Short mmCIF file of N, CA and C in Angstrom, two decimals:
data_model
loop_
_atom_site.label_atom_id
_atom_site.label_comp_id
_atom_site.label_asym_id
_atom_site.label_seq_id
_atom_site.Cartn_x
_atom_site.Cartn_y
_atom_site.Cartn_z
N MET G 6 -7.35 26.70 4.81
CA MET G 6 -7.07 25.40 4.24
C MET G 6 -5.95 24.71 5.05
N VAL G 7 -6.15 23.45 5.34
CA VAL G 7 -5.17 22.67 6.09
C VAL G 7 -4.30 21.90 5.10
N TRP G 8 -2.99 22.04 5.25
CA TRP G 8 -2.06 21.31 4.38
C TRP G 8 -1.86 19.90 4.90
N LYS G 9 -1.89 18.94 3.99
CA LYS G 9 -1.64 17.55 4.35
C LYS G 9 -0.76 16.92 3.27
N PRO G 10 0.25 16.17 3.69
CA PRO G 10 1.03 15.43 2.69
C PRO G 10 0.24 14.22 2.20
N ASN G 11 0.56 13.76 1.02
CA ASN G 11 0.01 12.52 0.49
C ASN G 11 0.87 11.37 1.00
N VAL G 12 0.29 10.50 1.81
CA VAL G 12 1.02 9.37 2.37
C VAL G 12 1.01 8.23 1.36
N THR G 13 2.21 7.78 0.99
CA THR G 13 2.34 6.69 0.05
C THR G 13 3.24 5.60 0.62
N VAL G 14 3.12 4.43 0.02
CA VAL G 14 3.95 3.28 0.38
C VAL G 14 4.61 2.76 -0.90
N ALA G 15 5.75 2.12 -0.74
CA ALA G 15 6.44 1.53 -1.90
C ALA G 15 7.13 0.24 -1.48
N ALA G 16 7.09 -0.74 -2.38
CA ALA G 16 7.78 -2.01 -2.18
C ALA G 16 9.10 -1.96 -2.95
N VAL G 17 10.20 -2.13 -2.24
CA VAL G 17 11.52 -2.13 -2.85
C VAL G 17 12.03 -3.57 -2.80
N VAL G 18 11.95 -4.24 -3.95
CA VAL G 18 12.21 -5.68 -4.00
C VAL G 18 13.45 -5.95 -4.85
N GLN G 19 14.39 -6.69 -4.26
CA GLN G 19 15.58 -7.12 -4.97
C GLN G 19 15.60 -8.64 -5.00
N ARG G 20 15.82 -9.19 -6.19
CA ARG G 20 15.91 -10.64 -6.33
C ARG G 20 16.89 -10.97 -7.47
N ASP G 21 17.82 -11.82 -7.19
CA ASP G 21 18.80 -12.26 -8.19
C ASP G 21 19.50 -11.08 -8.86
N GLY G 22 19.83 -10.06 -8.07
CA GLY G 22 20.57 -8.92 -8.59
C GLY G 22 19.73 -7.92 -9.38
N LYS G 23 18.43 -8.10 -9.38
CA LYS G 23 17.55 -7.17 -10.10
C LYS G 23 16.49 -6.61 -9.16
N PHE G 24 15.93 -5.48 -9.56
CA PHE G 24 14.92 -4.79 -8.77
C PHE G 24 13.59 -4.79 -9.51
N LEU G 25 12.52 -5.02 -8.74
CA LEU G 25 11.18 -5.04 -9.30
C LEU G 25 10.65 -3.61 -9.41
N LEU G 26 10.36 -3.21 -10.63
CA LEU G 26 9.75 -1.91 -10.89
C LEU G 26 8.49 -2.12 -11.71
N VAL G 27 7.67 -1.10 -11.76
CA VAL G 27 6.52 -1.12 -12.66
C VAL G 27 6.74 -0.05 -13.71
N GLU G 28 6.36 -0.39 -14.92
CA GLU G 28 6.34 0.60 -15.99
C GLU G 28 4.90 1.07 -16.07
N GLU G 29 4.71 2.37 -15.93
CA GLU G 29 3.35 2.89 -15.86
C GLU G 29 3.17 4.13 -16.72
N GLU G 30 1.92 4.36 -17.08
CA GLU G 30 1.56 5.55 -17.84
C GLU G 30 1.42 6.72 -16.88
N THR G 31 2.04 7.84 -17.23
CA THR G 31 1.93 9.06 -16.43
C THR G 31 1.58 10.22 -17.36
N GLU G 32 1.33 11.37 -16.77
CA GLU G 32 1.04 12.57 -17.58
C GLU G 32 2.20 12.90 -18.50
N ALA G 33 3.42 12.53 -18.11
CA ALA G 33 4.63 12.83 -18.89
C ALA G 33 5.05 11.67 -19.79
N GLY G 34 4.24 10.63 -19.89
CA GLY G 34 4.58 9.45 -20.69
C GLY G 34 4.91 8.27 -19.80
N LEU G 35 5.50 7.23 -20.39
CA LEU G 35 5.83 6.03 -19.62
C LEU G 35 6.96 6.33 -18.63
N ALA G 36 6.82 5.75 -17.44
CA ALA G 36 7.82 5.97 -16.39
C ALA G 36 7.96 4.71 -15.55
N PHE G 37 9.11 4.61 -14.88
CA PHE G 37 9.35 3.52 -13.94
C PHE G 37 9.09 4.01 -12.52
N ASN G 38 8.56 3.12 -11.71
CA ASN G 38 8.32 3.39 -10.30
C ASN G 38 8.42 2.07 -9.55
N GLN G 39 8.59 2.13 -8.24
CA GLN G 39 8.40 0.93 -7.46
C GLN G 39 6.90 0.63 -7.45
N PRO G 40 6.52 -0.61 -7.15
CA PRO G 40 5.11 -0.84 -6.87
C PRO G 40 4.76 0.05 -5.68
N ALA G 41 3.86 0.99 -5.90
CA ALA G 41 3.63 2.02 -4.89
C ALA G 41 2.24 2.60 -5.05
N GLY G 42 1.78 3.24 -3.98
CA GLY G 42 0.48 3.90 -4.05
C GLY G 42 0.12 4.55 -2.73
N HIS G 43 -1.08 5.05 -2.69
CA HIS G 43 -1.55 5.83 -1.55
C HIS G 43 -2.11 4.95 -0.43
N LEU G 44 -1.88 5.38 0.78
CA LEU G 44 -2.48 4.77 1.95
C LEU G 44 -3.97 5.07 1.92
N GLU G 45 -4.80 4.06 2.14
CA GLU G 45 -6.25 4.24 2.14
C GLU G 45 -6.76 4.37 3.57
N ALA G 46 -7.90 4.99 3.73
CA ALA G 46 -8.50 5.23 5.05
C ALA G 46 -8.61 3.92 5.83
N GLY G 47 -8.15 3.94 7.08
CA GLY G 47 -8.26 2.78 7.97
C GLY G 47 -7.24 1.69 7.72
N GLU G 48 -6.37 1.86 6.75
CA GLU G 48 -5.41 0.84 6.36
C GLU G 48 -4.08 1.07 7.08
N SER G 49 -3.43 -0.01 7.47
CA SER G 49 -2.08 0.13 8.03
C SER G 49 -1.09 0.31 6.88
N LEU G 50 0.07 0.85 7.19
CA LEU G 50 1.11 1.01 6.18
C LEU G 50 1.53 -0.34 5.60
N ILE G 51 1.63 -1.35 6.45
CA ILE G 51 2.02 -2.70 6.01
C ILE G 51 0.96 -3.27 5.06
N ASP G 52 -0.30 -3.16 5.45
CA ASP G 52 -1.38 -3.67 4.59
C ASP G 52 -1.39 -2.93 3.26
N ALA G 53 -1.11 -1.63 3.29
CA ALA G 53 -1.12 -0.83 2.06
C ALA G 53 -0.05 -1.28 1.09
N VAL G 54 1.17 -1.53 1.57
CA VAL G 54 2.24 -1.91 0.66
C VAL G 54 2.03 -3.33 0.11
N VAL G 55 1.46 -4.21 0.91
CA VAL G 55 1.13 -5.56 0.43
C VAL G 55 0.09 -5.46 -0.68
N ARG G 56 -0.94 -4.66 -0.46
CA ARG G 56 -2.01 -4.48 -1.44
C ARG G 56 -1.48 -3.86 -2.73
N GLU G 57 -0.71 -2.78 -2.60
CA GLU G 57 -0.21 -2.09 -3.79
C GLU G 57 0.69 -3.00 -4.62
N ALA G 58 1.56 -3.76 -3.97
CA ALA G 58 2.44 -4.66 -4.71
C ALA G 58 1.63 -5.69 -5.50
N LEU G 59 0.61 -6.24 -4.88
CA LEU G 59 -0.23 -7.23 -5.57
C LEU G 59 -0.99 -6.58 -6.73
N GLU G 60 -1.58 -5.43 -6.49
CA GLU G 60 -2.38 -4.76 -7.52
C GLU G 60 -1.54 -4.33 -8.73
N GLU G 61 -0.29 -3.98 -8.48
CA GLU G 61 0.53 -3.44 -9.57
C GLU G 61 1.47 -4.45 -10.22
N THR G 62 1.73 -5.58 -9.55
CA THR G 62 2.68 -6.55 -10.11
C THR G 62 2.17 -7.99 -10.16
N ALA G 63 1.10 -8.28 -9.44
CA ALA G 63 0.56 -9.63 -9.29
C ALA G 63 1.44 -10.51 -8.39
N TYR G 64 2.44 -9.91 -7.74
CA TYR G 64 3.27 -10.64 -6.78
C TYR G 64 2.73 -10.44 -5.37
N HIS G 65 2.82 -11.49 -4.56
CA HIS G 65 2.49 -11.40 -3.14
C HIS G 65 3.76 -10.97 -2.40
N PHE G 66 3.69 -9.81 -1.79
CA PHE G 66 4.84 -9.19 -1.14
C PHE G 66 4.70 -9.29 0.37
N LYS G 67 5.79 -9.70 1.03
CA LYS G 67 5.82 -9.73 2.49
C LYS G 67 6.92 -8.79 2.96
N PRO G 68 6.56 -7.65 3.54
CA PRO G 68 7.58 -6.71 4.03
C PRO G 68 8.38 -7.33 5.17
N THR G 69 9.69 -7.10 5.15
CA THR G 69 10.55 -7.59 6.23
C THR G 69 11.18 -6.45 7.02
N HIS G 70 11.33 -5.28 6.38
CA HIS G 70 11.87 -4.12 7.08
C HIS G 70 11.57 -2.84 6.31
N LEU G 71 11.71 -1.74 7.00
CA LEU G 71 11.53 -0.42 6.42
C LEU G 71 12.89 0.05 5.88
N VAL G 72 12.91 0.54 4.65
CA VAL G 72 14.14 1.07 4.06
C VAL G 72 14.30 2.54 4.44
N GLY G 73 13.20 3.27 4.45
CA GLY G 73 13.27 4.68 4.81
C GLY G 73 11.93 5.37 4.69
N ILE G 74 11.90 6.58 5.19
CA ILE G 74 10.73 7.46 5.09
C ILE G 74 11.20 8.71 4.37
N TYR G 75 10.50 9.08 3.31
CA TYR G 75 10.97 10.13 2.41
C TYR G 75 9.90 11.21 2.26
N ASN G 76 10.32 12.45 2.42
CA ASN G 76 9.44 13.61 2.27
C ASN G 76 9.85 14.32 0.99
N TRP G 77 8.97 14.30 -0.04
CA TRP G 77 9.33 14.86 -1.34
C TRP G 77 8.25 15.81 -1.85
N PRO G 78 8.54 17.12 -1.87
CA PRO G 78 7.60 18.06 -2.49
C PRO G 78 7.77 18.01 -4.01
N HIS G 79 6.70 17.74 -4.73
CA HIS G 79 6.76 17.68 -6.20
C HIS G 79 7.16 19.05 -6.72
N PRO G 80 8.10 19.11 -7.67
CA PRO G 80 8.60 20.42 -8.11
C PRO G 80 7.63 21.26 -8.94
N THR G 81 6.63 20.63 -9.56
CA THR G 81 5.73 21.41 -10.41
C THR G 81 4.27 21.36 -9.97
N LYS G 82 3.97 20.57 -8.97
CA LYS G 82 2.60 20.47 -8.46
C LYS G 82 2.59 20.92 -7.01
N GLU G 83 1.47 21.33 -6.54
CA GLU G 83 1.35 21.73 -5.13
C GLU G 83 0.98 20.51 -4.29
N VAL G 84 1.90 19.55 -4.27
CA VAL G 84 1.67 18.33 -3.52
C VAL G 84 3.01 17.86 -2.94
N THR G 85 2.95 17.34 -1.73
CA THR G 85 4.11 16.75 -1.08
C THR G 85 3.79 15.30 -0.77
N TYR G 86 4.72 14.43 -1.09
CA TYR G 86 4.55 13.00 -0.82
C TYR G 86 5.38 12.61 0.39
N LEU G 87 4.79 11.84 1.27
CA LEU G 87 5.47 11.25 2.40
C LEU G 87 5.46 9.74 2.15
N ARG G 88 6.60 9.22 1.69
CA ARG G 88 6.70 7.82 1.25
C ARG G 88 7.35 6.95 2.32
N PHE G 89 6.70 5.83 2.58
CA PHE G 89 7.26 4.78 3.45
C PHE G 89 7.68 3.64 2.52
N ALA G 90 8.98 3.40 2.43
CA ALA G 90 9.50 2.37 1.53
C ALA G 90 9.88 1.13 2.32
N PHE G 91 9.37 0.00 1.86
CA PHE G 91 9.57 -1.28 2.53
C PHE G 91 10.34 -2.24 1.63
N ALA G 92 11.28 -2.97 2.21
CA ALA G 92 11.91 -4.08 1.52
C ALA G 92 11.26 -5.35 2.02
N GLY G 93 11.37 -6.40 1.22
CA GLY G 93 10.76 -7.65 1.64
C GLY G 93 10.96 -8.74 0.62
N GLU G 94 10.12 -9.75 0.75
CA GLU G 94 10.23 -10.95 -0.06
C GLU G 94 8.95 -11.17 -0.85
N LEU G 95 9.10 -11.88 -1.95
CA LEU G 95 7.94 -12.25 -2.76
C LEU G 95 7.57 -13.69 -2.44
N HIS G 96 6.28 -13.92 -2.29
CA HIS G 96 5.76 -15.26 -1.99
C HIS G 96 4.61 -15.55 -2.93
N GLY G 97 4.93 -15.92 -4.15
CA GLY G 97 3.90 -16.28 -5.10
C GLY G 97 3.58 -15.17 -6.08
N TRP G 98 3.07 -15.60 -7.22
CA TRP G 98 2.71 -14.70 -8.31
C TRP G 98 1.42 -15.20 -8.93
N GLU G 99 0.51 -14.31 -9.18
CA GLU G 99 -0.78 -14.67 -9.77
C GLU G 99 -0.73 -14.42 -11.28
N ALA G 100 -0.36 -15.46 -12.01
CA ALA G 100 -0.31 -15.35 -13.48
C ALA G 100 -1.71 -14.99 -13.99
N GLY G 101 -1.75 -14.07 -14.92
CA GLY G 101 -3.03 -13.69 -15.51
C GLY G 101 -3.82 -12.66 -14.72
N ARG G 102 -3.31 -12.26 -13.57
CA ARG G 102 -4.02 -11.25 -12.77
C ARG G 102 -3.99 -9.91 -13.51
N ARG G 103 -5.13 -9.25 -13.57
CA ARG G 103 -5.22 -7.93 -14.19
C ARG G 103 -4.54 -6.91 -13.27
N LEU G 104 -3.62 -6.12 -13.84
CA LEU G 104 -2.91 -5.12 -13.07
C LEU G 104 -3.71 -3.82 -13.04
N ASP G 105 -3.40 -2.95 -12.08
CA ASP G 105 -4.07 -1.66 -11.96
C ASP G 105 -4.05 -0.90 -13.28
N ASP G 106 -5.07 -0.07 -13.48
CA ASP G 106 -5.12 0.80 -14.65
C ASP G 106 -3.86 1.65 -14.70
N GLY G 107 -3.30 1.79 -15.86
CA GLY G 107 -2.11 2.61 -16.03
C GLY G 107 -0.81 1.84 -15.92
N ILE G 108 -0.86 0.64 -15.35
CA ILE G 108 0.35 -0.18 -15.23
C ILE G 108 0.52 -0.97 -16.52
N VAL G 109 1.66 -0.77 -17.19
CA VAL G 109 1.94 -1.48 -18.43
C VAL G 109 2.43 -2.89 -18.11
N ALA G 110 3.41 -2.98 -17.19
CA ALA G 110 3.98 -4.29 -16.84
C ALA G 110 4.92 -4.15 -15.65
N ALA G 111 5.15 -5.27 -15.01
CA ALA G 111 6.21 -5.35 -13.99
C ALA G 111 7.50 -5.63 -14.74
N ARG G 112 8.59 -4.97 -14.33
CA ARG G 112 9.88 -5.12 -14.99
C ARG G 112 10.96 -5.38 -13.95
N TRP G 113 11.94 -6.19 -14.30
CA TRP G 113 13.09 -6.45 -13.44
C TRP G 113 14.30 -5.77 -14.06
N LEU G 114 14.93 -4.84 -13.32
CA LEU G 114 16.09 -4.10 -13.81
C LEU G 114 17.26 -4.27 -12.85
N THR G 115 18.47 -4.33 -13.41
CA THR G 115 19.67 -4.35 -12.58
C THR G 115 19.86 -2.96 -11.97
N HIS G 116 20.74 -2.87 -10.99
CA HIS G 116 21.04 -1.58 -10.37
C HIS G 116 21.61 -0.61 -11.43
N ALA G 117 22.46 -1.12 -12.31
CA ALA G 117 23.01 -0.28 -13.38
C ALA G 117 21.90 0.22 -14.31
N GLU G 118 20.95 -0.64 -14.64
CA GLU G 118 19.83 -0.24 -15.50
C GLU G 118 18.95 0.80 -14.81
N VAL G 119 18.76 0.64 -13.51
CA VAL G 119 17.98 1.63 -12.75
C VAL G 119 18.69 2.98 -12.83
N ARG G 120 19.98 2.99 -12.59
CA ARG G 120 20.73 4.25 -12.61
C ARG G 120 20.77 4.86 -14.01
N ALA G 121 20.82 4.03 -15.03
CA ALA G 121 20.87 4.53 -16.41
C ALA G 121 19.52 5.06 -16.90
N SER G 122 18.45 4.70 -16.23
CA SER G 122 17.10 5.11 -16.66
C SER G 122 16.50 6.21 -15.79
N THR G 123 17.32 6.92 -15.05
CA THR G 123 16.85 7.92 -14.10
C THR G 123 15.88 8.92 -14.72
N GLU G 124 16.13 9.34 -15.96
CA GLU G 124 15.24 10.32 -16.59
C GLU G 124 13.84 9.78 -16.86
N HIS G 125 13.68 8.47 -16.74
CA HIS G 125 12.37 7.84 -16.94
C HIS G 125 11.72 7.40 -15.63
N HIS G 126 12.25 7.85 -14.50
CA HIS G 126 11.67 7.50 -13.21
C HIS G 126 10.52 8.45 -12.89
N ARG G 127 9.52 7.94 -12.24
CA ARG G 127 8.36 8.76 -11.86
C ARG G 127 8.76 9.89 -10.91
N SER G 128 9.75 9.60 -10.06
CA SER G 128 10.26 10.61 -9.13
C SER G 128 11.69 10.23 -8.75
N PRO G 129 12.41 11.16 -8.12
CA PRO G 129 13.76 10.81 -7.66
C PRO G 129 13.76 9.78 -6.54
N LEU G 130 12.59 9.51 -5.97
CA LEU G 130 12.49 8.52 -4.89
C LEU G 130 12.77 7.11 -5.38
N VAL G 131 12.51 6.84 -6.66
CA VAL G 131 12.72 5.49 -7.20
C VAL G 131 14.18 5.08 -7.01
N ARG G 132 15.08 5.90 -7.49
CA ARG G 132 16.51 5.57 -7.36
C ARG G 132 16.97 5.66 -5.91
N ARG G 133 16.52 6.67 -5.20
CA ARG G 133 16.96 6.85 -3.81
C ARG G 133 16.61 5.64 -2.95
N CYS G 134 15.40 5.12 -3.10
CA CYS G 134 15.00 3.96 -2.29
C CYS G 134 15.86 2.74 -2.61
N ILE G 135 16.16 2.54 -3.89
CA ILE G 135 17.01 1.41 -4.29
C ILE G 135 18.43 1.62 -3.78
N ASP G 136 18.96 2.83 -3.94
CA ASP G 136 20.31 3.11 -3.44
C ASP G 136 20.39 2.90 -1.93
N ASP G 137 19.35 3.30 -1.20
CA ASP G 137 19.34 3.11 0.25
C ASP G 137 19.29 1.62 0.62
N LEU G 138 18.51 0.84 -0.13
CA LEU G 138 18.46 -0.60 0.12
C LEU G 138 19.84 -1.23 -0.12
N VAL G 139 20.47 -0.87 -1.24
CA VAL G 139 21.79 -1.40 -1.57
C VAL G 139 22.82 -0.99 -0.51
N ALA G 140 22.65 0.21 0.05
CA ALA G 140 23.56 0.69 1.10
C ALA G 140 23.33 0.01 2.45
N GLY G 141 22.32 -0.85 2.52
CA GLY G 141 22.08 -1.61 3.74
C GLY G 141 21.16 -0.95 4.75
N LYS G 142 20.44 0.08 4.34
CA LYS G 142 19.52 0.73 5.28
C LYS G 142 18.34 -0.19 5.55
N ARG G 143 18.10 -0.43 6.83
CA ARG G 143 16.99 -1.30 7.21
C ARG G 143 16.59 -0.98 8.64
N TYR G 144 15.30 -0.80 8.81
CA TYR G 144 14.74 -0.43 10.11
C TYR G 144 13.62 -1.42 10.42
N PRO G 145 13.49 -1.80 11.69
CA PRO G 145 12.50 -2.82 12.05
C PRO G 145 11.07 -2.33 11.83
N LEU G 146 10.21 -3.27 11.44
CA LEU G 146 8.81 -2.94 11.19
C LEU G 146 8.08 -2.51 12.46
N ASP G 147 8.59 -2.94 13.62
CA ASP G 147 7.89 -2.55 14.86
C ASP G 147 8.09 -1.08 15.21
N LEU G 148 8.84 -0.38 14.38
CA LEU G 148 8.92 1.08 14.46
C LEU G 148 7.56 1.71 14.20
N LEU G 149 6.76 1.02 13.38
CA LEU G 149 5.45 1.50 12.96
C LEU G 149 4.37 0.95 13.89
N VAL G 150 3.53 1.81 14.36
CA VAL G 150 2.44 1.40 15.23
C VAL G 150 1.12 1.81 14.57
N HIS G 151 0.21 0.87 14.42
CA HIS G 151 -1.09 1.13 13.81
C HIS G 151 -2.17 0.85 14.84
N TYR G 152 -2.93 1.86 15.19
CA TYR G 152 -4.08 1.66 16.07
C TYR G 152 -5.31 1.49 15.22
N ALA G 153 -5.99 0.39 15.39
CA ALA G 153 -7.19 0.12 14.58
C ALA G 153 -8.43 0.63 15.27
#
């Protein structure tokens, strides 16, 4: 058997002192996460994060830089996630758009609210990505190369 990490993308969005999260249904109950999901076959990382943000929040997301790349082995499952987290801007919102199955709603939380709700995060990556953005971590998008 060949081991492969699950490649995921996440949109880390800050606006007016608040961060865009999704409240979603999980096996453990409701949890907060960034708009995030799996890279699909043939898709670039940039296209994936734009798609996931729209599907989960109804916001049009434009990545401006990479916040970080995170390797996280799930503590109770035999799965490792390789997350590419992007910061960026929102350009429009589709009112009435149906969100992905399992997504309850998009929520805006302050940094203090994010830190206070850690036990309700889908993974430790939620807080880490936000903390890294607040700390000023930013890497150019041309770091990523996609061959089509």
